Amino acid sequence: MLGEPIIALENISKRYDQHDAVNQLSLTISKGEIFGLLGPNGAGKTTTILMMLGLSEPTSGSVRVCGIDSTHNPIEVKRRVGYLPDDVGFYQHMTGMENLLYTAVLNGISRKDAEQRAYELLGKVNLLEAAHKKAGKYSRGMRQRLGLADVLMKNPDVIILDEPTLGIDPEGVRDFLALIKELNEKEKLTVLLSSHHLHQVQQICDRVGIFVDGKLLALGNVASLAKQLFLEDTFVIHVSASPVSKELVDKLRSIPAVHQVDRVDNELDIYCDQDVTATISKIVVESGSSLFYISRKDFGLDEIYHRYFEGRELNGSR
Amino acid sequence: MDLAKWKNKWKENLHSIKKQEMNKEKIAKGVFFAIVRKEFTDYITSWRIIILLFLILLTCVGSLYTAITSIQDAIDASDEAKAIARDSYLFLQLFTISDGTLPSFITFVGFLGPLLGIALGFDAINSERNKGTLSRLMAQPIPRDYVINGKFVSALLLNIVMFLSLGLLVMAFGIILLGVPPTFEEFARIICFLFLCIAYIAFWLNLGILFSVCFRQAATSALSSIAVWLFFSVFYSMIIDLISKSILNPEAMTSVEQAISRQGFVLNLYRLSPNYLFSESTTTLLSPTVRSLGPLTTEQTAGAVVSPLPLDQSILLIWPQLTGVIAATLICFAIAYLLFMKQEIRSN
C-alpha cells in the first residue's frame, strides 16, 4: 500500500503444548507506516513480536524482517530492529545514561558516538535532567521514555513497541504517542505497536490489525475496518423527537441512503451507508415534530472491539 | 593481462572480506568483554558480595592467627625444631593446623567457599528476568549465550582474583610472622590448592546458575542451592554412615577381599559428594604425608619408604577427585546453558 514490505509474515504458527498461540498468521507491514496490532491480553501479540525478532521459533511458516530471515539470522535482524518490551526494565543501580551506554556497547557503537547519541536521545524524550539519576528511581512514565531512547540508540529501521502505553497517565500517553508519530514522520521509522488500548492505537496508526486467539480477524485502516465489519450500515444515527408519526418514519425511510429505521417510542435508530444527519434533522423539523436530540454513532475501534470481544475478558484487561 | 587484473581484483575482494570478518569478530569479542566487565563491576559493587568477601577475609585472618600462634610456640621451643620444621612442610600447616578454638583455613574455605559460589550464581538469570532487563538484553544483536557465558566468566574471574590474592596474602603473612620461607614445592602445593578451591567454588557457582535458570524466584533458587549444600555437607555423610554400618558389618564379611571391596564401595559412596572430594584432595595436597585415599593392607605398605609424597605423586593421587569436581562443574553449566538457550524470553 505504502511501499516495499519491511516485515513479512507468512503463515506463521506457534504451538504451545495444547493450544495455538498464533495460528496461520500472514501479515505484511510496509516501510514507513505505523501499524497497530490490536487484541485482548493473551491473543498472541507478544508471541508474534518475539517471532519477528527471532527470540522465539515459529512452529511453521516464515518470518522476514528487513529482508532477513528472523528465525535463521536473528542477530542481523536485531541489528536493525529496536524492541521495547512491555514492562521494560533497566539496571537499577546504573543511571539512565549508563544504561543507554551499555546498550550502545552491545550494539558495537564507539563510546564517543554513543555518548553524543545518548544525550541527543535523552533530550528528545525529555529526560536530560534525569540522565544521571539512578534508573531505579525513575517513574513508570520515565522508564518508558528511557525505553524509547534505548530502542533508538542503535538507529533502527523498525521499532517494535509492545504495549508501550501501559500504566502511563493520560498526559504521558499523549506525549509518548506524539513522540512516536514525530519519529515516524521525521526519521521515516517504521513502527509496529501492540496494544489493547484502542483509542491510542486509533490516534496514530495508519493501519490496524485485529488479533484474537492467534488469528488476524481484520486488517486495514479504521474506516475500512468499520466497512469490513459492518458491511453497508456504516453509520447509525440516533434521533429523539416528539411526536413521531408514521408519516415521519416513512419519510425517513424514503431517504435513498437509509436502509432501516428502528423505532422505540420516540427514539429512532436510523441505519444508513452515508452520513445523512443534516437531511434527517431537516425532515424531522419540517414535519412539525420537535427534535430533541440527534447524534451520529461513530464506528470507532470501540464498536469494532465490542463486536468481537463481547463477553470476553475485555473488562478485566482494560 | 585481463586475467592478471581479475586476479588482483579477486585478491582485493578476498582481502576486504577477510578484513570485514575480522572486524566483526573483533566487535563480537569487544561486546563479550563489555558484558563481562559490567557483570564484574556489578559483583564487586553489590553489598551481598562485599559482605561475603569481608566475612571470608575475617575468618581467614582468624584461622591464620590461631595457626601461627600454635606453630610459633612449637618453633620457639627449641633450635632443633626449626630444622624439623623445614622437613615437615611446616609452611603448609598454616592452612591445616588449628589450636582448637577456631577451625583451620581449609575448613573455613570448605565451608564458606560454597556459600560464595552460591551467592555469585543464584540470581544470575532470574533477576534479569524479573527486572525485565533480560528481554531488553535479548533484543540487542548479541548471541543469546553471551549472557550466561558472560555471567559465568565474570563470577569465575572474581573467584580467581579473590582466592589467588587470599592465598598469596596468607603466604605473605606466614613468611613475615613465622620467619620460615616456603620451599618451592610448598609454594606449588599451595597454588594447586588454590586452583582446587577455585574449581570447587565454580561447581557451586554453576549449581547456583542452574537453579537461577530453573526457578523464576531468586529466593527459591537461593534456598534450593543452600539445601543442596546443606545436604552434602551435613546429611550426606550421616546417611552413608548409616548405610555403611550394615555393609561393613564384621559378621557378614568372610574374606579380606570382601572387606576391602566393601570398604572401597562405601568410600566411593562418600565420593559422590563434592564436599568429600574437596576435603580429600585438599588434605592430600596440603599434607604430603597422606599416601593413599583408600584402604591399605599391611602387605601393600610393607617395604614402602616412610616419607612424604612428592608433589606429582600427590597430584596423581587426587587426579580423579580433581577431574570429578571439574566434570560436575561442567555438567551443571551445560545443563544450565541448554535450559537457558531453550527457554522462553518473555518476562511473565
PDB file of C-alpha atoms in Angstrom, chain A residues 47 64 78 80 91 110 127 202 213 238 290:
ATOM      1  CA  THR A  47       4.462 -14.177  20.773  1.00  0.00           C
ATOM      2  CA  ARG A  64      11.266 -11.941   7.140  1.00  0.00           C
ATOM      3  CA  LYS A  78      18.194  -7.335  15.850  1.00  0.00           C
ATOM      4  CA  ARG A  80      18.115  -3.173  12.585  1.00  0.00           C
ATOM      5  CA  TYR A  91      19.649  -1.924  35.666  1.00  0.00           C
ATOM      6  CA  SER A 110      32.018   3.511  19.925  1.00  0.00           C
ATOM      7  CA  LEU A 127      14.902  13.101  30.236  1.00  0.00           C
ATOM      8  CA  GLN A 202      -6.664   4.671  16.587  1.00  0.00           C
ATOM      9  CA  ASP A 213      -6.837 -16.090  19.695  1.00  0.00           C
ATOM     10  CA  HIS A 238     -29.751   8.231  16.793  1.00  0.00           C
ATOM     11  CA  SER A 290     -39.696  18.874  17.845  1.00  0.00           C
TER      12      SER A 290
END
